[in-house]
Short mmCIF file of C-alpha atoms in Angstrom, two decimals:
data_model
loop_
_atom_site.label_atom_id
_atom_site.label_comp_id
_atom_site.label_asym_id
_atom_site.label_seq_id
_atom_site.Cartn_x
_atom_site.Cartn_y
_atom_site.Cartn_z
CA MET A 1 10.86 -17.15 -22.25
CA ALA A 2 13.24 -14.23 -21.96
CA VAL A 3 15.79 -14.49 -19.15
CA SER A 4 17.72 -11.50 -17.84
CA HIS A 5 21.50 -11.62 -17.41
CA GLY A 6 21.06 -11.67 -13.65
CA SER A 7 18.71 -14.63 -13.68
CA SER A 8 20.93 -16.47 -16.18
CA PHE A 9 23.87 -16.04 -13.84
CA VAL A 10 21.90 -17.35 -10.87
CA TYR A 11 20.47 -20.26 -12.83
CA ASN A 12 23.85 -21.26 -14.28
CA THR A 13 25.51 -20.97 -10.87
CA PHE A 14 23.01 -23.32 -9.25
CA SER A 15 23.07 -25.74 -12.21
CA ASN A 16 26.87 -25.94 -12.15
CA TYR A 17 26.78 -26.51 -8.39
CA VAL A 18 24.29 -29.36 -8.69
CA ASN A 19 26.06 -31.00 -11.64
CA HIS A 20 29.43 -30.77 -9.92
CA VAL A 21 28.17 -32.35 -6.74
CA ARG A 22 26.21 -35.01 -8.61
CA THR A 23 29.39 -36.36 -10.20
CA HIS A 24 31.14 -36.75 -6.84
CA ILE A 25 28.36 -37.45 -4.37
CA VAL A 26 28.09 -41.18 -5.13
CA GLU A 27 31.81 -41.74 -4.75
CA ASN A 28 32.25 -40.04 -1.38
CA PRO A 29 29.78 -40.37 1.54
CA LEU A 30 31.36 -37.33 3.21
CA LEU A 31 30.57 -35.21 0.17
CA SER A 32 27.05 -36.56 0.25
CA PHE A 33 26.66 -35.31 3.83
CA LEU A 34 28.23 -31.95 3.01
CA PHE A 35 25.93 -31.54 0.01
CA VAL A 36 22.85 -32.08 2.15
CA ALA A 37 24.15 -29.71 4.82
CA ALA A 38 25.22 -27.02 2.36
CA THR A 39 22.13 -27.03 0.12
CA PRO A 40 20.02 -24.74 2.39
CA LEU A 41 22.91 -22.26 2.56
CA VAL A 42 23.34 -22.37 -1.20
CA ALA A 43 19.58 -21.77 -1.63
CA VAL A 44 19.81 -18.71 0.64
CA ILE A 45 22.79 -17.32 -1.27
CA ILE A 46 21.12 -17.88 -4.63
CA ASN A 47 17.91 -16.27 -3.37
CA ALA A 48 19.87 -13.20 -2.26
CA LEU A 49 21.81 -12.98 -5.55
CA GLN A 50 18.57 -13.26 -7.49
CA GLN A 51 17.16 -10.22 -5.71
CA LEU A 52 20.36 -8.20 -6.07
CA LEU A 53 21.28 -9.02 -9.67
CA ILE A 54 18.01 -9.33 -11.57
CA PRO A 55 16.93 -5.88 -12.82
CA LYS A 56 13.64 -4.63 -11.40
CA ARG A 57 10.82 -3.61 -13.69
CA PRO A 58 10.13 0.12 -13.30
CA SER A 59 6.37 -0.51 -13.36
CA GLU A 60 6.47 -2.90 -10.39
CA PRO A 61 6.70 -1.88 -6.71
CA PRO A 62 9.94 -2.69 -4.85
CA THR A 63 10.18 -6.09 -3.18
CA VAL A 64 11.23 -6.30 0.46
CA PHE A 65 14.64 -7.97 0.64
CA HIS A 66 14.55 -11.40 2.29
CA TRP A 67 17.13 -14.10 2.87
CA LEU A 68 14.98 -17.24 3.03
CA PRO A 69 13.37 -18.46 -0.20
CA PHE A 70 9.63 -19.26 -0.01
CA ILE A 71 9.45 -18.16 3.65
CA GLY A 72 10.37 -14.62 2.65
CA SER A 73 9.25 -12.07 5.23
CA SER A 74 6.72 -14.40 6.86
CA LEU A 75 8.47 -14.50 10.24
CA ALA A 76 8.89 -10.73 10.53
CA TYR A 77 5.32 -10.12 9.39
CA GLY A 78 3.87 -12.81 11.64
CA ASN A 79 5.74 -11.64 14.76
CA ASP A 80 4.73 -7.98 14.49
CA PRO A 81 2.62 -7.09 11.42
CA LEU A 82 2.22 -3.38 12.15
CA ASN A 83 5.88 -2.65 12.86
CA PHE A 84 6.87 -4.71 9.84
CA LEU A 85 4.54 -2.81 7.51
CA PHE A 86 5.45 0.61 8.89
CA GLY A 87 9.15 -0.22 8.74
CA CYS A 88 8.82 -1.28 5.12
CA GLN A 89 6.81 1.86 4.37
CA GLU A 90 9.64 4.01 5.71
CA LYS A 91 12.21 2.15 3.64
CA TYR A 92 10.34 1.35 0.41
CA GLY A 93 7.50 3.87 0.28
CA ASP A 94 3.72 3.51 0.42
CA VAL A 95 3.60 0.66 -2.10
CA PHE A 96 5.79 -2.43 -1.82
CA THR A 97 5.69 -6.21 -2.18
CA PHE A 98 6.82 -8.86 0.29
CA ILE A 99 6.99 -12.65 0.13
CA LEU A 100 4.59 -14.51 2.42
CA LEU A 101 5.06 -18.29 2.27
CA GLY A 102 5.71 -18.24 -1.46
CA ARG A 103 3.04 -15.64 -2.26
CA ARG A 104 3.77 -12.14 -3.45
CA VAL A 105 1.77 -9.74 -1.28
CA THR A 106 1.61 -6.13 -2.45
CA VAL A 107 0.79 -3.53 0.20
CA ALA A 108 -0.61 -0.04 -0.45
CA LEU A 109 -0.44 2.29 2.57
CA GLY A 110 -1.22 5.92 3.24
CA PRO A 111 -4.38 7.85 2.24
CA ARG A 112 -3.84 7.30 -1.49
CA GLY A 113 -3.10 3.62 -0.99
CA ASN A 114 -6.21 3.14 1.13
CA ASN A 115 -8.36 4.94 -1.45
CA PHE A 116 -6.83 2.81 -4.18
CA ILE A 117 -7.66 -0.45 -2.39
CA LEU A 118 -10.98 0.41 -0.75
CA GLY A 119 -12.30 2.26 -3.78
CA GLY A 120 -11.02 -0.22 -6.33
CA LYS A 121 -13.43 -1.74 -8.82
CA SER A 122 -13.93 -5.46 -9.33
CA THR A 123 -12.45 -5.06 -12.82
CA VAL A 124 -9.14 -4.12 -11.18
CA PHE A 125 -9.20 -6.23 -8.00
CA ASN A 126 -10.32 -9.82 -7.67
CA ALA A 127 -11.16 -10.24 -3.99
CA GLU A 128 -12.69 -13.65 -4.60
CA ASP A 129 -9.35 -15.23 -5.44
CA VAL A 130 -7.80 -13.88 -2.23
CA TYR A 131 -10.54 -14.32 0.34
CA SER A 132 -12.69 -17.22 -0.87
CA LYS A 133 -10.46 -19.92 0.60
CA LEU A 134 -10.68 -18.21 4.00
CA THR A 135 -14.32 -17.12 4.08
CA THR A 136 -16.17 -19.91 2.24
CA PRO A 137 -15.50 -22.63 4.86
CA VAL A 138 -16.77 -20.22 7.55
CA PHE A 139 -19.68 -18.47 5.80
CA GLY A 140 -20.68 -21.31 3.48
CA LYS A 141 -21.18 -21.88 -0.22
CA ASP A 142 -22.99 -19.61 -2.70
CA VAL A 143 -22.54 -16.35 -0.78
CA VAL A 144 -20.05 -13.48 -0.46
CA TYR A 145 -16.72 -14.46 -2.08
CA ASP A 146 -17.94 -17.88 -3.22
CA VAL A 147 -19.99 -16.25 -6.00
CA PRO A 148 -19.13 -13.93 -8.91
CA ASN A 149 -18.82 -10.29 -7.95
CA GLU A 150 -22.11 -9.27 -9.59
CA ILE A 151 -24.00 -11.82 -7.44
CA PHE A 152 -22.18 -10.64 -4.33
CA MET A 153 -23.21 -7.05 -5.13
CA GLU A 154 -26.85 -8.18 -5.27
CA GLN A 155 -26.48 -9.94 -1.93
CA LYS A 156 -25.01 -6.78 -0.40
CA LYS A 157 -28.11 -4.89 -1.56
CA PHE A 158 -30.28 -7.50 0.14
CA ILE A 159 -28.44 -6.91 3.41
CA LYS A 160 -28.71 -3.16 2.94
CA ALA A 161 -32.49 -3.55 2.66
CA GLY A 162 -32.45 -4.92 6.21
CA LEU A 163 -30.64 -1.80 7.42
CA SER A 164 -33.46 0.61 6.63
CA THR A 165 -33.90 3.82 8.60
CA ASP A 166 -37.00 2.48 10.35
CA ASN A 167 -35.19 -0.70 11.39
CA LEU A 168 -32.16 1.19 12.68
CA ARG A 169 -34.39 3.48 14.73
CA ALA A 170 -36.12 0.46 16.24
CA TYR A 171 -32.73 -1.08 17.08
CA VAL A 172 -31.72 1.82 19.36
CA GLY A 173 -34.11 0.80 22.14
CA MET A 174 -33.17 -2.88 21.77
CA ILE A 175 -29.47 -2.07 22.06
CA GLU A 176 -30.11 0.08 25.13
CA ASP A 177 -32.09 -2.73 26.76
CA GLU A 178 -29.35 -5.30 26.07
CA ILE A 179 -26.57 -3.11 27.47
CA THR A 180 -28.60 -2.22 30.57
CA GLU A 181 -29.32 -5.90 31.18
CA PHE A 182 -25.64 -6.72 30.68
CA LEU A 183 -24.45 -4.06 33.14
CA ASN A 184 -26.97 -5.16 35.74
CA HIS A 185 -26.02 -8.84 35.69
CA ASP A 186 -22.49 -9.34 34.33
CA SER A 187 -19.86 -10.17 36.97
CA ASN A 188 -17.47 -7.55 35.54
CA PHE A 189 -19.72 -4.78 36.82
CA THR A 190 -20.31 -5.68 40.48
CA THR A 191 -19.16 -2.20 41.54
CA PHE A 192 -21.74 -0.63 39.25
CA GLN A 193 -24.40 -3.03 40.48
CA ARG A 194 -23.73 -2.06 44.12
CA ASN A 195 -24.01 1.59 43.12
CA ASP A 196 -20.82 2.24 45.08
CA THR A 197 -19.74 5.77 44.16
CA LYS A 198 -16.56 5.56 46.26
CA GLU A 199 -15.00 2.62 44.45
CA TRP A 200 -13.73 2.23 40.91
CA GLY A 201 -14.38 -0.96 38.95
CA SER A 202 -12.40 -2.36 36.03
CA PHE A 203 -13.05 -4.69 33.11
CA ASP A 204 -11.40 -6.05 29.98
CA VAL A 205 -12.66 -3.63 27.33
CA THR A 206 -12.03 -5.87 24.32
CA LYS A 207 -13.65 -8.95 25.86
CA VAL A 208 -16.68 -7.07 27.19
CA LEU A 209 -17.28 -5.24 23.91
CA GLN A 210 -17.09 -8.55 22.03
CA GLU A 211 -19.80 -10.00 24.28
CA ILE A 212 -21.98 -6.88 24.05
CA THR A 213 -21.64 -6.82 20.26
CA ILE A 214 -22.84 -10.42 19.97
CA LEU A 215 -25.81 -9.73 22.28
CA THR A 216 -26.91 -6.53 20.56
CA ALA A 217 -26.39 -7.91 17.04
CA SER A 218 -28.39 -11.04 17.82
CA ARG A 219 -31.21 -8.99 19.36
CA THR A 220 -31.44 -6.63 16.36
CA LEU A 221 -30.14 -8.06 13.09
CA GLN A 222 -30.24 -11.76 13.90
CA GLY A 223 -33.74 -12.02 15.31
CA LYS A 224 -35.68 -13.27 18.32
CA GLU A 225 -34.92 -16.97 17.79
CA VAL A 226 -31.17 -16.37 17.60
CA ARG A 227 -31.16 -14.17 20.70
CA ALA A 228 -33.12 -16.80 22.61
CA SER A 229 -30.54 -19.43 21.63
CA LEU A 230 -27.49 -17.50 22.84
CA ASP A 231 -26.34 -20.15 25.27
CA LYS A 232 -23.01 -21.86 25.84
CA THR A 233 -23.50 -24.16 22.83
CA PHE A 234 -24.10 -21.27 20.43
CA ALA A 235 -21.04 -19.49 21.83
CA GLU A 236 -18.94 -22.60 21.15
CA TYR A 237 -20.15 -22.72 17.54
CA TYR A 238 -19.25 -19.07 17.14
CA ASN A 239 -15.79 -19.52 18.68
CA ASP A 240 -15.06 -22.55 16.50
CA LEU A 241 -16.08 -20.63 13.39
CA ASP A 242 -14.07 -17.62 14.48
CA GLY A 243 -11.09 -19.94 14.92
CA GLY A 244 -11.14 -20.36 11.13
CA PHE A 245 -10.16 -16.72 10.64
CA THR A 246 -6.40 -16.97 11.18
CA PRO A 247 -3.41 -16.45 8.86
CA ILE A 248 -2.73 -20.19 8.66
CA HIS A 249 -6.29 -20.80 7.42
CA LEU A 250 -5.76 -18.16 4.73
CA MET A 251 -2.49 -19.67 3.55
CA PHE A 252 -3.49 -23.33 3.95
CA PRO A 253 -7.30 -23.72 3.74
CA ASN A 254 -7.60 -27.46 4.38
CA LEU A 255 -4.98 -28.83 6.75
CA PRO A 256 -5.85 -31.95 8.79
CA LEU A 257 -5.82 -30.06 12.11
CA PRO A 258 -8.37 -29.80 14.96
CA SER A 259 -9.15 -26.12 14.30
CA TYR A 260 -10.20 -26.99 10.75
CA TRP A 261 -12.40 -29.88 11.90
CA LYS A 262 -14.04 -27.69 14.53
CA ARG A 263 -14.59 -24.93 11.97
CA ASP A 264 -16.29 -27.29 9.51
CA ALA A 265 -18.43 -28.99 12.17
CA ALA A 266 -19.51 -25.63 13.60
CA HIS A 267 -20.48 -24.37 10.15
CA LYS A 268 -22.73 -27.38 9.52
CA LYS A 269 -24.47 -26.96 12.87
CA MET A 270 -24.83 -23.18 12.51
CA SER A 271 -26.16 -23.53 8.95
CA LYS A 272 -28.76 -26.07 10.10
CA PHE A 273 -29.70 -23.80 13.01
CA TYR A 274 -30.60 -20.94 10.64
CA VAL A 275 -32.27 -23.20 8.06
CA ASP A 276 -34.53 -24.62 10.78
CA ILE A 277 -35.57 -21.08 11.78
CA ILE A 278 -36.34 -20.20 8.16
CA LYS A 279 -38.38 -23.39 7.61
CA LYS A 280 -40.46 -22.70 10.71
CA ARG A 281 -41.17 -19.20 9.48
CA ARG A 282 -42.13 -20.45 6.04
CA ALA A 283 -44.48 -22.91 7.77
CA GLY A 284 -46.36 -20.03 9.38
CA ASN A 285 -44.50 -19.14 12.57
CA SER A 286 -44.91 -15.36 12.53
CA ASP A 287 -43.84 -14.64 16.12
CA HIS A 288 -40.85 -12.53 15.14
CA GLU A 289 -39.90 -8.94 14.39
CA GLN A 290 -38.83 -7.52 11.02
CA ASP A 291 -35.25 -8.69 11.34
CA MET A 292 -32.61 -9.53 8.75
CA ILE A 293 -33.92 -13.07 8.20
CA ALA A 294 -37.39 -11.72 7.40
CA THR A 295 -35.89 -9.16 5.01
CA LEU A 296 -33.79 -11.75 3.18
CA MET A 297 -36.78 -14.06 2.79
CA GLU A 298 -38.48 -11.28 0.81
CA GLN A 299 -35.59 -10.60 -1.58
CA LYS A 300 -35.18 -11.79 -5.17
CA TYR A 301 -32.28 -11.71 -7.61
CA ARG A 302 -32.56 -9.74 -10.83
CA ASN A 303 -33.54 -12.89 -12.68
CA GLY A 304 -36.55 -13.26 -10.38
CA SER A 305 -35.31 -16.21 -8.33
CA PRO A 306 -35.62 -15.94 -4.54
CA LEU A 307 -32.83 -16.67 -2.09
CA SER A 308 -32.68 -20.31 -1.06
CA ASP A 309 -32.87 -21.27 2.61
CA LYS A 310 -29.18 -22.17 2.60
CA GLU A 311 -28.21 -18.88 0.97
CA ILE A 312 -30.12 -16.99 3.65
CA ALA A 313 -28.53 -19.12 6.38
CA HIS A 314 -25.03 -18.54 5.01
CA ILE A 315 -25.60 -14.79 4.62
CA MET A 316 -26.76 -14.69 8.24
CA ILE A 317 -23.56 -16.44 9.31
CA ALA A 318 -21.57 -13.89 7.28
CA VAL A 319 -23.46 -11.01 8.92
CA LEU A 320 -22.79 -12.49 12.36
CA MET A 321 -19.10 -13.13 11.76
CA ALA A 322 -18.11 -10.21 9.54
CA GLY A 323 -19.65 -7.48 11.67
CA GLN A 324 -18.44 -8.78 15.01
CA HIS A 325 -14.76 -7.87 14.81
CA THR A 326 -15.14 -4.41 13.29
CA SER A 327 -17.96 -3.42 15.66
CA SER A 328 -16.29 -4.65 18.83
CA ALA A 329 -12.92 -3.14 17.79
CA THR A 330 -14.53 0.23 17.03
CA GLY A 331 -16.48 0.15 20.30
CA SER A 332 -13.34 -0.75 22.26
CA TRP A 333 -11.36 2.06 20.62
CA THR A 334 -14.12 4.57 21.37
CA LEU A 335 -14.54 3.46 24.98
CA LEU A 336 -10.80 3.61 25.67
CA HIS A 337 -10.60 7.14 24.29
CA VAL A 338 -13.57 8.19 26.42
CA ALA A 339 -11.87 6.68 29.49
CA ALA A 340 -8.67 8.56 28.66
CA ASN A 341 -10.62 11.83 28.42
CA PRO A 342 -12.99 11.89 31.41
CA GLU A 343 -14.04 15.46 30.63
CA ILE A 344 -16.14 14.00 27.78
CA GLY A 345 -18.55 12.53 30.32
#
């Protein structure tokens, strides 16, 4: 393995330091204490020298300078991701790399960077390696990033089949009914319910849009049985699954912590919930609309094999979880802009 002059210097410096201390540490307890106390500082110094002295490859993006080895820029990124990324963009350009708990994370910003990432082909990007450890415990096995990309592409086509023009047109009335029902009964809208034109009401936009998104999605995409089951228990399952979508779950997929246990238990219960619905339908229960479950039950892979009950259940969980955040965030953004520009109404 070829070693640059900079890395040789750093390696030799650390080796000499360790060998020197090793010869004296047994003889002097004070030196032993000083060695333990000084080692973190030495590691920081060596980490800094490594970044400053080792030549950078012209083909690689610049790496954000960091003092702490392994930890890297984790603290700055975790405290304020947006300001961290924009600050790095100003200093290093649209493409740069930073260290996140030992991992090298390369960021591509700006219009060209977004096009590069979002339009990238599977031959260039391997999303499965990045996201599978985060999504598979939540969505389940054999779907999305737990399968090869070509299978995932087929599954995306199955979902697209459930988003036909006729279905989307039918959903408009359902969404209107759900929102009207919500406004007429939710405690956040007592002013609206009293029809008091002299008083202004207020509500938490993000929280309300999250609730509305769940209600409308369950009424349309998820199906009659799911909508009928939207009680406190279902909400707890959803929240426990959603608790598995955090940075710590991405970095460390299987820690022995309560949030992980709740995530796994919620997935088992949610998976069984959908499988039971599918089995009842296969047994002849036809009291349902043409929802996403019905569409998926009709689909087949290119090799002719149909989707299994568990695959359908796990895709339904993915549809529920994956669409929730983007839809509620987009709705919140839109509503806030409308509120800031009353002339729109």
